Coordinates of C-alpha atoms in Angstrom, one line a residue:
Chain P
M1 CA 44.7 -7.8 35.1
R2 CA 46.1 -9.1 38.4
Y3 CA 49.7 -8.7 39.4
D4 CA 51.5 -12.0 38.8
P5 CA 54.8 -12.2 40.7
N6 CA 56.0 -15.3 38.8
F7 CA 55.0 -14.1 35.4
K8 CA 53.4 -17.5 34.9
N9 CA 50.6 -16.2 32.7
Y10 CA 52.3 -13.6 30.6
K11 CA 52.0 -15.7 27.4
R12 CA 48.2 -15.7 27.8
Y13 CA 48.1 -11.9 27.5
Y14 CA 50.0 -12.0 24.3
I15 CA 47.6 -14.6 22.9
Y16 CA 44.7 -12.4 24.0
G17 CA 46.4 -9.5 22.2
I18 CA 46.8 -11.4 19.0
I19 CA 43.1 -12.5 19.1
F20 CA 41.9 -9.0 19.8
Y21 CA 44.1 -7.6 17.0
A22 CA 42.6 -10.3 14.7
I23 CA 39.1 -9.3 15.7
T24 CA 39.6 -5.6 15.0
L25 CA 41.4 -6.3 11.7
T26 CA 38.5 -8.7 10.6
I27 CA 35.9 -6.1 11.4
N28 CA 37.8 -3.4 9.6
V29 CA 38.1 -5.6 6.5
F30 CA 34.4 -6.5 6.9
V31 CA 33.4 -2.8 6.9
I32 CA 35.4 -2.1 3.8
F33 CA 33.9 -5.3 2.2
L34 CA 30.4 -3.9 2.9
L35 CA 31.2 -0.8 1.0
F36 CA 32.5 -2.7 -2.0
Y37 CA 29.6 -5.1 -1.9
L38 CA 27.2 -2.2 -1.9
L39 CA 29.0 -0.5 -4.8
I40 CA 29.5 -3.6 -6.8
T41 CA 25.8 -4.8 -6.4
I42 CA 24.5 -1.5 -7.5
T43 CA 26.9 -1.4 -10.5
I44 CA 25.7 -4.8 -11.6
H45 CA 22.1 -3.8 -11.2
G46 CA 22.4 -0.4 -12.7
L47 CA 25.0 -0.6 -15.5
P48 CA 22.8 -2.3 -18.1
V49 CA 20.3 0.6 -18.1
L50 CA 22.9 3.3 -18.6
S51 CA 22.6 4.6 -22.2
V52 CA 22.4 7.9 -24.0
D53 CA 18.6 7.7 -24.0
F54 CA 18.6 7.1 -20.2
F55 CA 20.3 10.4 -19.7
L56 CA 18.3 12.4 -22.3
N57 CA 14.8 11.0 -21.8
P58 CA 12.1 12.2 -19.4
P59 CA 10.6 9.6 -17.0
S60 CA 7.8 7.7 -18.5
R61 CA 5.1 5.1 -17.7
F62 CA 7.1 2.7 -19.8
A63 CA 10.3 1.5 -18.3
A64 CA 12.1 1.1 -21.6
R65 CA 11.6 4.7 -22.5
S66 CA 12.3 6.3 -19.1
G67 CA 15.2 8.6 -18.4
I68 CA 16.5 11.0 -15.8
F69 CA 17.0 14.2 -17.8
P70 CA 14.6 16.4 -15.8
A71 CA 16.1 14.9 -12.6
I72 CA 19.6 15.7 -13.6
M73 CA 18.7 19.3 -14.5
G74 CA 16.6 19.7 -11.4
T75 CA 19.6 18.5 -9.2
F76 CA 21.8 20.9 -11.1
W77 CA 19.6 23.9 -10.5
L78 CA 18.8 23.0 -6.9
M79 CA 22.5 22.7 -6.2
I80 CA 23.4 26.1 -7.7
L81 CA 20.5 27.9 -5.8
T82 CA 21.3 26.1 -2.5
A83 CA 25.0 27.0 -2.9
L84 CA 24.1 30.6 -3.6
F85 CA 21.9 30.8 -0.4
S86 CA 23.8 28.6 2.1
I87 CA 27.5 29.4 1.4
P88 CA 27.4 33.1 2.2
M89 CA 25.1 32.6 5.2
G90 CA 27.0 29.7 6.6
V91 CA 30.5 31.2 6.1
M92 CA 29.5 34.6 7.4
A93 CA 27.9 33.2 10.5
A94 CA 31.0 31.2 11.2
I95 CA 33.3 34.3 10.7
Y96 CA 31.1 36.3 13.1
L97 CA 31.1 33.5 15.7
E98 CA 34.9 32.9 15.6
E99 CA 36.3 36.3 14.8
Y100 CA 33.9 39.0 16.0
S101 CA 31.7 37.7 18.9
S102 CA 33.1 38.0 22.4
K103 CA 34.4 34.6 23.5
S104 CA 33.2 34.9 27.1
S105 CA 29.6 35.8 26.4
K106 CA 27.1 33.2 27.7
F107 CA 24.7 34.0 24.9
I108 CA 27.3 33.3 22.2
E109 CA 28.0 30.0 24.0
L110 CA 24.3 29.2 23.7
V111 CA 24.3 30.1 20.0
K112 CA 27.2 27.8 19.3
L113 CA 25.5 25.0 21.2
N114 CA 22.4 25.7 19.3
I115 CA 24.2 25.3 15.9
Q116 CA 25.5 21.9 17.1
N117 CA 22.0 20.9 18.0
L118 CA 20.6 22.1 14.6
A119 CA 23.1 19.9 12.9
G120 CA 21.5 16.9 14.7
I121 CA 17.8 17.6 13.9
P122 CA 16.4 15.0 11.4
S123 CA 16.2 16.3 7.9
I124 CA 12.5 15.6 7.7
I125 CA 11.8 18.2 10.4
Y126 CA 13.5 20.7 8.0
G127 CA 11.0 19.4 5.4
I128 CA 8.1 20.3 7.7
L129 CA 9.7 23.7 8.3
G130 CA 10.0 24.3 4.5
L131 CA 6.4 23.2 3.9
S132 CA 5.0 25.5 6.5
L133 CA 7.3 28.5 5.9
F134 CA 8.2 28.5 2.2
V135 CA 5.5 26.5 0.4
R136 CA 2.5 27.8 2.5
G137 CA 3.8 30.7 4.6
I138 CA 5.3 32.9 1.9
E139 CA 3.4 31.0 -0.9
L140 CA 6.3 30.0 -3.1
G141 CA 4.4 26.8 -4.0
R142 CA 6.2 23.6 -4.7
S143 CA 8.9 25.4 -6.6
L144 CA 12.6 25.1 -7.1
I145 CA 13.2 28.1 -4.9
A146 CA 11.2 26.7 -2.0
G147 CA 13.3 23.5 -2.3
A148 CA 16.6 25.4 -2.4
L149 CA 15.7 27.5 0.6
T150 CA 14.8 24.4 2.6
M151 CA 18.0 22.7 1.6
S152 CA 20.0 25.8 2.5
L153 CA 18.6 25.8 6.0
L154 CA 19.4 22.1 6.3
I155 CA 23.1 22.4 5.3
L156 CA 23.7 25.7 7.0
P157 CA 24.8 24.2 10.3
T158 CA 27.2 21.7 8.5
I159 CA 28.9 24.6 6.6
T160 CA 29.0 26.8 9.7
I161 CA 30.5 24.1 11.9
A162 CA 33.1 23.2 9.3
T163 CA 34.1 26.8 8.7
Q164 CA 34.3 27.4 12.5
E165 CA 36.7 24.5 12.8
A166 CA 38.8 25.7 9.9
L167 CA 39.1 29.2 11.4
R168 CA 39.8 27.8 14.8
A169 CA 42.8 25.8 13.3
I170 CA 44.5 29.1 12.2
P171 CA 47.0 30.0 14.9
D172 CA 46.7 33.4 16.5
S173 CA 50.1 34.4 15.4
F174 CA 48.7 34.8 11.9
R175 CA 46.3 37.4 13.3
F176 CA 48.8 39.2 15.5
A177 CA 51.1 39.6 12.6
G178 CA 48.3 41.4 10.7
Y179 CA 47.4 43.6 13.7
G180 CA 51.1 44.3 14.1
V181 CA 51.4 46.1 10.8
G182 CA 48.2 48.1 11.5
M183 CA 45.6 46.1 9.7
T184 CA 42.0 46.4 10.8
R185 CA 40.0 43.4 11.9
W186 CA 38.3 42.8 8.6
Q187 CA 41.6 43.2 6.8
V188 CA 43.2 40.6 9.1
I189 CA 40.3 38.3 8.3
R190 CA 40.3 39.0 4.6
H191 CA 44.0 38.9 3.9
Q192 CA 45.5 36.8 6.6
V193 CA 43.0 34.3 8.0
L194 CA 40.7 33.5 5.0
P195 CA 43.3 32.6 2.4
V196 CA 44.9 30.0 4.8
A197 CA 41.5 28.7 6.0
M198 CA 40.1 28.5 2.5
P199 CA 40.8 24.9 1.7
G200 CA 39.3 23.9 5.0
I201 CA 36.2 26.0 4.4
L202 CA 35.8 24.6 0.9
T203 CA 36.0 21.1 2.3
G204 CA 33.1 21.9 4.6
I205 CA 31.1 23.5 1.7
I206 CA 31.6 20.4 -0.5
L207 CA 30.6 18.1 2.4
G208 CA 27.4 20.2 2.9
L209 CA 26.5 20.3 -0.7
S210 CA 27.1 16.5 -1.1
R211 CA 24.7 16.0 1.8
A212 CA 22.2 18.2 0.0
I213 CA 22.6 16.3 -3.3
G214 CA 21.5 13.1 -1.6
E215 CA 18.8 14.4 0.7
T216 CA 15.3 13.2 -0.2
A217 CA 13.0 13.5 2.8
P218 CA 12.8 17.3 3.0
L219 CA 12.0 17.6 -0.7
I220 CA 9.3 14.9 -0.5
M221 CA 7.8 17.0 2.4
I222 CA 7.7 20.2 0.3
G223 CA 6.0 18.2 -2.4
A224 CA 8.7 17.6 -5.1
L225 CA 7.3 14.1 -5.7
T226 CA 4.9 14.9 -8.5
F227 CA 5.3 13.7 -12.0
V228 CA 7.7 16.1 -13.7
A229 CA 8.4 15.4 -17.4
I230 CA 10.3 18.6 -18.3
A231 CA 13.4 20.2 -16.9
P232 CA 12.7 23.4 -14.9
T233 CA 13.3 26.7 -16.7
S234 CA 12.7 29.2 -13.9
I235 CA 13.0 29.2 -10.2
M236 CA 9.2 29.1 -9.7
D237 CA 8.9 25.8 -11.7
S238 CA 8.1 22.5 -10.1
F239 CA 11.1 20.2 -10.2
T240 CA 12.4 16.7 -9.5
V241 CA 15.9 15.6 -8.4
I242 CA 17.8 12.3 -8.8
P243 CA 17.1 10.9 -5.2
I244 CA 13.4 11.6 -5.6
Q245 CA 13.4 9.8 -9.0
I246 CA 15.2 6.9 -7.3
F247 CA 12.6 6.8 -4.5
N248 CA 9.8 7.1 -7.0
W249 CA 11.1 4.1 -9.1
T250 CA 11.9 2.0 -6.0
T251 CA 8.3 2.3 -4.6
L252 CA 6.9 0.9 -7.9
P253 CA 6.2 -2.8 -7.9
Q254 CA 7.6 -3.6 -11.4
M255 CA 11.2 -4.9 -11.3
E256 CA 12.1 -3.0 -14.6
F257 CA 11.7 0.3 -12.6
H258 CA 14.0 -1.0 -9.9
K259 CA 16.7 -1.5 -12.5
L260 CA 16.2 2.1 -13.6
A261 CA 16.5 3.1 -9.9
A262 CA 19.9 1.3 -9.7
G263 CA 21.0 3.2 -12.8
A264 CA 20.1 6.5 -11.3
I265 CA 21.9 5.5 -8.0
L266 CA 25.0 4.8 -10.1
V267 CA 24.8 8.3 -11.5
L268 CA 24.3 9.8 -8.0
I269 CA 27.1 7.8 -6.5
V270 CA 29.6 8.9 -9.3
M271 CA 28.7 12.5 -8.6
L272 CA 29.2 12.0 -4.9
L273 CA 32.5 10.2 -5.4
I274 CA 33.8 13.1 -7.5
M275 CA 32.8 15.6 -4.9
N276 CA 34.2 13.5 -2.1
S277 CA 37.6 13.0 -3.8
F278 CA 37.8 16.8 -4.4
A279 CA 37.1 17.3 -0.6
I280 CA 39.8 14.9 0.3
Y281 CA 42.3 16.6 -2.0
L282 CA 41.4 20.0 -0.5
R283 CA 41.8 18.7 3.0
I284 CA 45.4 17.5 2.2
V285 CA 46.1 21.0 0.7
F286 CA 44.8 22.6 3.9
Q287 CA 46.9 20.5 6.2
R288 CA 50.0 21.3 4.1
K289 CA 49.3 25.0 4.2
L290 CA 48.9 24.9 8.0
S291 CA 52.1 23.0 8.5
L292 CA 54.2 25.5 6.5
Chain T
M1 CA 62.1 36.6 -10.8
E2 CA 63.3 37.8 -7.5
T3 CA 63.9 35.3 -4.8
L4 CA 62.0 35.4 -1.5
Q5 CA 65.0 36.9 0.3
Q6 CA 65.4 39.6 -2.3
E7 CA 61.7 40.5 -1.9
Q8 CA 61.9 40.6 1.8
K9 CA 65.0 42.8 1.7
R10 CA 63.2 45.1 -0.7
I11 CA 60.1 45.4 1.5
L12 CA 62.2 46.0 4.6
T13 CA 64.3 48.7 3.0
R14 CA 61.2 50.4 1.8
A15 CA 59.6 50.1 5.3
I16 CA 62.6 51.9 6.8
T17 CA 62.8 54.6 4.3
E18 CA 59.1 55.2 3.4
S19 CA 55.9 55.6 5.4
R20 CA 53.9 52.6 6.3
E21 CA 51.0 53.4 4.0
N22 CA 53.2 53.2 0.9
V23 CA 54.5 49.8 1.8
F24 CA 51.4 48.1 3.1
S25 CA 49.0 50.2 0.9
R26 CA 46.2 47.7 0.9
Y27 CA 46.1 47.5 4.7
G28 CA 47.1 50.8 6.3
K29 CA 44.5 53.3 5.2
T30 CA 41.2 52.1 6.7
P31 CA 40.8 52.5 10.4
S32 CA 38.7 49.9 12.3
F33 CA 35.9 52.4 12.9
S34 CA 35.3 53.2 9.2
L35 CA 31.9 52.8 7.7
T36 CA 32.8 49.6 5.7
E37 CA 34.3 48.0 8.8
R38 CA 31.1 48.7 10.8
L39 CA 28.8 47.6 8.0
L40 CA 30.7 44.3 7.7
K41 CA 30.5 43.8 11.4
Y42 CA 26.7 44.3 11.4
T43 CA 26.2 42.0 8.3
L44 CA 28.3 39.2 10.0
T45 CA 26.4 39.7 13.2
F46 CA 23.1 39.4 11.4
F47 CA 24.1 36.0 9.9
G48 CA 25.4 34.8 13.2
W49 CA 22.0 35.5 14.7
L50 CA 20.1 33.9 11.8
T51 CA 20.8 30.4 13.2
V52 CA 18.9 31.4 16.4
V53 CA 16.0 32.6 14.2
I54 CA 15.9 29.3 12.4
T55 CA 15.7 27.3 15.6
L56 CA 12.9 29.6 16.9
L57 CA 11.0 29.2 13.6
I58 CA 11.2 25.4 13.8
A59 CA 10.0 25.4 17.4
Y60 CA 7.3 28.0 16.6
I61 CA 5.8 26.1 13.6
L62 CA 5.9 22.8 15.3
I63 CA 4.4 24.0 18.5
Q64 CA 1.7 26.2 16.9
D65 CA 0.3 23.5 14.6
G66 CA 1.0 20.8 17.2
V67 CA -1.2 22.7 19.7
L68 CA -4.0 22.8 17.0
F69 CA -3.7 19.0 16.9
F70 CA -3.8 18.6 20.6
S71 CA -6.8 20.8 20.9
K72 CA -8.8 18.1 18.9
V73 CA -7.1 15.0 20.2
S74 CA -6.3 14.6 23.9
P75 CA -2.6 14.2 24.7
V76 CA -3.5 11.2 26.9
D77 CA -5.0 9.4 23.9
Y78 CA -2.0 10.4 21.8
F79 CA 0.8 9.3 24.2
F80 CA -0.8 6.2 25.7
G81 CA -3.0 5.0 22.9
R82 CA -2.0 1.6 21.6
E83 CA -3.6 1.9 18.1
W84 CA -2.6 4.2 15.3
A85 CA -5.2 4.5 12.5
P86 CA -5.5 8.1 11.3
F87 CA -7.4 7.1 8.2
G88 CA -9.6 4.5 9.8
Q89 CA -13.2 4.6 11.0
P90 CA -13.2 5.6 13.8
K91 CA -9.8 7.4 13.7
K92 CA -7.3 6.4 16.4
F93 CA -4.3 8.5 17.3
G94 CA -2.3 6.4 19.8
V95 CA 1.4 7.0 19.0
L96 CA 2.8 3.9 20.8
P97 CA 3.0 1.7 17.6
L98 CA 5.0 4.4 15.8
V99 CA 7.3 4.9 18.8
N100 CA 7.7 1.1 19.0
G101 CA 8.7 0.9 15.4
T102 CA 11.2 3.8 15.7
L103 CA 12.8 2.3 18.7
M104 CA 13.0 -1.2 17.1
I105 CA 15.0 0.3 14.2
A106 CA 17.1 2.6 16.4
I107 CA 18.1 0.0 19.0
G108 CA 18.7 -2.7 16.4
S109 CA 20.9 -0.5 14.2
I110 CA 22.9 0.6 17.3
V111 CA 23.5 -3.0 18.2
I112 CA 25.0 -3.4 14.8
A113 CA 26.8 -0.1 14.4
A114 CA 28.3 0.4 17.9
P115 CA 30.6 -2.7 18.1
L116 CA 31.6 -2.5 14.4
G117 CA 32.2 1.3 14.6
L118 CA 34.2 1.1 17.9
L119 CA 36.4 -1.8 16.9
T120 CA 37.1 -0.1 13.5
A121 CA 38.1 3.0 15.4
V122 CA 40.4 1.0 17.7
F123 CA 42.0 -0.7 14.7
L124 CA 42.5 2.5 12.8
T125 CA 44.0 4.5 15.7
Q126 CA 46.0 1.8 17.5
Y127 CA 47.0 -0.9 15.0
A128 CA 46.9 0.4 11.5
T129 CA 50.0 1.8 9.8
R130 CA 49.8 5.3 8.3
Q131 CA 49.4 4.0 4.8
V132 CA 46.5 1.7 5.8
R133 CA 44.9 4.6 7.6
E134 CA 45.2 7.0 4.7
V135 CA 43.4 4.5 2.4
T136 CA 40.8 3.2 4.9
I137 CA 39.5 6.4 6.4
P138 CA 38.3 8.0 3.1
L139 CA 36.7 4.6 2.2
I140 CA 34.7 4.6 5.4
E141 CA 33.8 8.2 4.9
I142 CA 32.3 7.2 1.5
L143 CA 30.2 4.6 3.3
G144 CA 28.8 7.4 5.5
G145 CA 28.2 9.8 2.6
I146 CA 26.0 7.5 0.6
P147 CA 22.4 8.9 0.5
T148 CA 19.9 7.1 2.7
V149 CA 17.6 6.5 -0.3
V150 CA 20.3 4.3 -1.7
Y151 CA 20.4 2.3 1.5
G152 CA 16.6 2.0 1.1
Y153 CA 17.0 0.5 -2.3
F154 CA 19.8 -1.7 -1.0
A155 CA 17.6 -3.0 1.8
L156 CA 14.7 -3.8 -0.5
D157 CA 16.5 -5.3 -3.5
V158 CA 19.5 -6.9 -1.9
I159 CA 19.2 -7.5 1.9
T160 CA 15.5 -8.7 1.9
P161 CA 16.1 -11.4 -0.8
L162 CA 19.1 -12.6 1.2
L163 CA 17.1 -12.7 4.4
K164 CA 14.3 -14.6 2.6
K165 CA 16.7 -17.5 2.2
V166 CA 17.3 -17.7 5.9
F167 CA 13.8 -16.8 7.1
P168 CA 11.3 -18.0 4.4
E169 CA 8.4 -16.5 6.4
I170 CA 9.8 -12.9 6.3
E171 CA 7.5 -10.2 4.8
I172 CA 8.6 -8.1 1.8
F173 CA 8.7 -5.0 3.9
N174 CA 10.3 -5.9 7.2
A175 CA 12.0 -4.2 10.2
L176 CA 15.1 -6.4 10.0
S177 CA 16.5 -5.4 6.6
A178 CA 15.8 -1.7 7.4
T179 CA 17.6 -2.1 10.7
I180 CA 20.6 -3.7 9.0
V181 CA 21.1 -1.0 6.4
V182 CA 20.5 1.8 9.0
G183 CA 23.2 0.1 11.1
I184 CA 25.6 0.0 8.2
S185 CA 25.0 3.7 7.4
L186 CA 25.8 4.6 11.1
I187 CA 29.2 2.8 11.3
P188 CA 31.2 5.7 9.9
L189 CA 29.7 8.2 12.4
V190 CA 30.5 6.0 15.4
A191 CA 33.9 5.1 14.0
S192 CA 35.0 8.7 13.3
L193 CA 33.7 10.2 16.6
S194 CA 35.1 7.3 18.7
A195 CA 38.5 7.7 16.9
D196 CA 38.5 11.4 17.9
S197 CA 37.9 10.6 21.5
I198 CA 40.5 7.8 21.4
R199 CA 43.0 10.2 20.0
A200 CA 42.3 12.6 22.8
V201 CA 43.6 10.2 25.4
P202 CA 47.1 11.6 26.3
K203 CA 50.2 9.7 25.3
S204 CA 51.5 9.9 28.8
I205 CA 48.7 7.7 30.2
Q206 CA 49.4 5.0 27.5
M207 CA 53.1 5.2 28.2
G208 CA 52.5 4.8 31.9
G209 CA 50.8 1.5 31.0
Y210 CA 53.7 0.2 29.0
A211 CA 56.1 1.3 31.8
L212 CA 54.2 -1.0 34.2
G213 CA 54.9 -3.9 31.8
L214 CA 51.4 -4.1 30.3
T215 CA 51.0 -5.7 26.8
K216 CA 49.4 -3.7 24.0
F217 CA 46.1 -5.6 24.5
H218 CA 45.9 -4.4 28.1
V219 CA 46.9 -0.8 27.3
V220 CA 44.1 -0.7 24.6
T221 CA 41.3 -2.5 26.6
R222 CA 42.1 -1.3 30.1
I223 CA 43.5 2.2 29.6
I224 CA 42.6 3.7 26.3
V225 CA 39.1 2.6 25.9
P226 CA 38.0 3.4 29.5
A227 CA 39.7 6.8 29.3
A228 CA 37.8 7.5 26.1
F229 CA 34.6 6.0 27.4
S230 CA 32.5 9.2 27.7
G231 CA 33.4 10.2 24.1
I232 CA 32.5 6.7 22.9
V233 CA 29.2 6.8 24.7
A234 CA 28.5 10.2 23.1
S235 CA 29.2 8.9 19.6
V236 CA 26.8 6.0 20.2
I237 CA 24.1 8.4 21.5
L238 CA 24.5 10.7 18.5
A239 CA 24.2 7.7 16.2
F240 CA 21.1 6.7 18.1
A241 CA 19.6 10.1 17.5
R242 CA 20.5 9.8 13.9
A243 CA 18.8 6.4 13.6
I244 CA 15.6 7.8 15.2
G245 CA 15.5 10.6 12.6
E246 CA 16.5 8.4 9.7
T247 CA 13.8 8.5 7.0
M248 CA 14.3 7.2 3.5
A249 CA 15.7 3.8 4.3
V250 CA 12.9 3.0 6.8
T251 CA 10.2 4.4 4.5
L252 CA 11.3 2.2 1.6
A253 CA 12.2 -1.0 3.5
A254 CA 10.2 -1.2 6.7
G255 CA 6.7 -0.7 5.3
A256 CA 3.7 1.3 6.4
S257 CA 1.9 -0.9 8.9
P258 CA 2.0 0.6 12.5
K259 CA 2.0 -2.3 14.8
L260 CA 2.9 -3.0 18.5
T261 CA 5.2 -5.9 17.8
L262 CA 8.7 -6.9 18.6
N263 CA 9.0 -9.3 15.7
Y264 CA 11.7 -8.0 13.4
L265 CA 10.4 -10.2 10.5
E266 CA 7.2 -8.2 10.3
S267 CA 6.4 -4.9 8.6
I268 CA 6.2 -1.9 10.9
Q269 CA 6.1 1.9 10.6
T270 CA 8.3 4.5 12.1
M271 CA 7.4 8.1 13.0
T272 CA 9.5 9.5 10.1
A273 CA 7.9 7.0 7.7
F274 CA 4.5 8.1 8.8
I275 CA 5.3 11.8 8.2
V276 CA 6.4 10.8 4.6
Q277 CA 3.2 8.8 4.1
I278 CA 1.0 11.8 4.9
S279 CA 2.9 14.1 2.6
L280 CA 2.8 11.6 -0.2
G281 CA -1.0 11.0 0.0
D282 CA -3.7 13.4 -0.9
T283 CA -4.6 14.3 2.7
P284 CA -6.6 17.6 2.6
Y285 CA -4.8 20.6 4.0
G286 CA -6.4 21.6 7.3
S287 CA -7.9 18.2 8.2
I288 CA -7.0 16.6 11.5
E289 CA -4.9 13.9 9.7
Y290 CA -2.9 16.6 8.2
Y291 CA -2.1 18.2 11.6
T292 CA -0.7 14.8 12.8
I293 CA 2.6 15.5 11.0
Y294 CA 3.1 18.5 13.3
A295 CA 2.3 16.5 16.4
V296 CA 4.6 13.6 15.4
G297 CA 7.2 16.1 14.1
L298 CA 7.3 17.9 17.4
H299 CA 7.5 14.6 19.3
L300 CA 10.4 13.5 17.0
F301 CA 12.1 17.0 17.4
L302 CA 12.0 16.8 21.2
I303 CA 13.4 13.2 21.3
T304 CA 16.3 13.9 19.0
L305 CA 17.0 17.2 20.7
A306 CA 17.2 15.5 24.0
F307 CA 19.7 12.8 22.8
N308 CA 21.8 15.4 20.9
W309 CA 22.0 17.6 24.0
L310 CA 23.0 14.6 26.1
A311 CA 25.8 13.6 23.7
L312 CA 27.1 17.2 23.5
Q313 CA 27.3 17.4 27.2
L314 CA 29.4 14.2 27.3
V315 CA 31.7 15.4 24.5
R316 CA 32.3 18.6 26.4
K317 CA 33.0 16.7 29.6
Y318 CA 35.8 14.5 28.1
R319 CA 37.3 17.5 26.2
E320 CA 37.7 19.3 29.5
V321 CA 39.3 16.4 31.3
Y322 CA 42.4 16.0 29.1
R323 CA 43.2 19.6 28.1

């Protein structure tokens, strides 16, 4: 903008401003519209297939008899196992990096940078890692546990970074208060820092798990895309999950199977919305706790 | 029920009259050098180091099996070959068509996601009221949390039929609909990271603009956006790296025909889609086609690593400037 001694053109700038505001507003509305368009289309496509049979039947060659029972059970078991592996590892790594490691060490700087980079590696690379390491390397086969270990490695950086951020948000005065009454370092972490950081950590965990619930590529890599008609009963069983079932049905040429895919997407999205709303609720709790 | 004041008073009186261990019994008795403390420290250290081990494992596996591939196929043929036909007779391993397909999707989706994401961020941080923000941000986060396989379905069953009305000659599997859905899925990433860097611009600089008599339009476009520029660029680069690694949407929607083309209406194949194709088929373990996934995987790993690293450097830079 050029300096204008007579203020001849000032009105122009207000008009530009209004146009710019209108553009940003339109784009914002457009983005929200995209979300609703996506959700509504999938609801219209998928709602007719939802029935009790759809939830309780195994997949079949005949679209009318197909269901997602094994996929739901597979998703359930995979989530439990992934949570068991990834939450302790991710949270403990974050506690070490934020509370124990020396802040000035070049090596620790490098480790932190490395975790940021790990979070950006495509999920399919983790699939290759899982295939070579778990399926062939330690010969777990195409089992539930190989899938869960692969998923854990995939969401480990997400959980670690979120936990680190939650711990970093706790003011040092909380820690000094603990040391002041003679607590040891672990006691300070356990009784002073973790209770306040907990909602923030839980938010990170939910975000990580909701990423794992929708990931398809790594599981396809480790070979979960075989025809599975029964729900897994042990951790060495082969398995299928909802996203893989969606992928499977979408690749088939018949349109009836695409309808089934939309139904499965609906189930998946409802699960994700529940997890997301829980994460949003916890984030509000965390912010309130910190502002106390 | 005693009130907080009563409780504090009780604890304080006890603290004066009794020894510290009695009052703070859960804290006072274990010194820092006790066995439990040391064990805990070692356990935590172990998990902290685990992330380094994972990175080294990824690199080791990719490099080890990638080297096996390159001992049979010359790197010159791989990097400069213009034909990709690993199942053909004769086999051809020129990666350029896959790189071309990947870049088409990545560049196209950034062209969609960058302006939409940035202007959303500007609106949410500069113009929206608190209530609008509190409703809009979770909605946009939902858009980013939708699994990519869902975007693949969306591209195939919703976007492609729509595009068919505009371009009747479009193929069922085409680069354009994959590009559009990948672009949509990247909007939240660009928006949230740009919003962070916009928020990091100090209030004093903005107020300086108003003090000089600038309108809001000029404060936003000439002060805030330029000041947050390195962060905005970083968010776009991160989104670009994400688009390169994006798998399910492109596998479902873009097809499986590696071609050196720039026509978005045709079917193409990306590097990630090729890796999926190999693992879906019945390629025998140990054959040269099988080892291509490690070569392509290593290639992909290095590309995304480079972009991530670049973006992180930029983020660090702008964080240091306004501290």
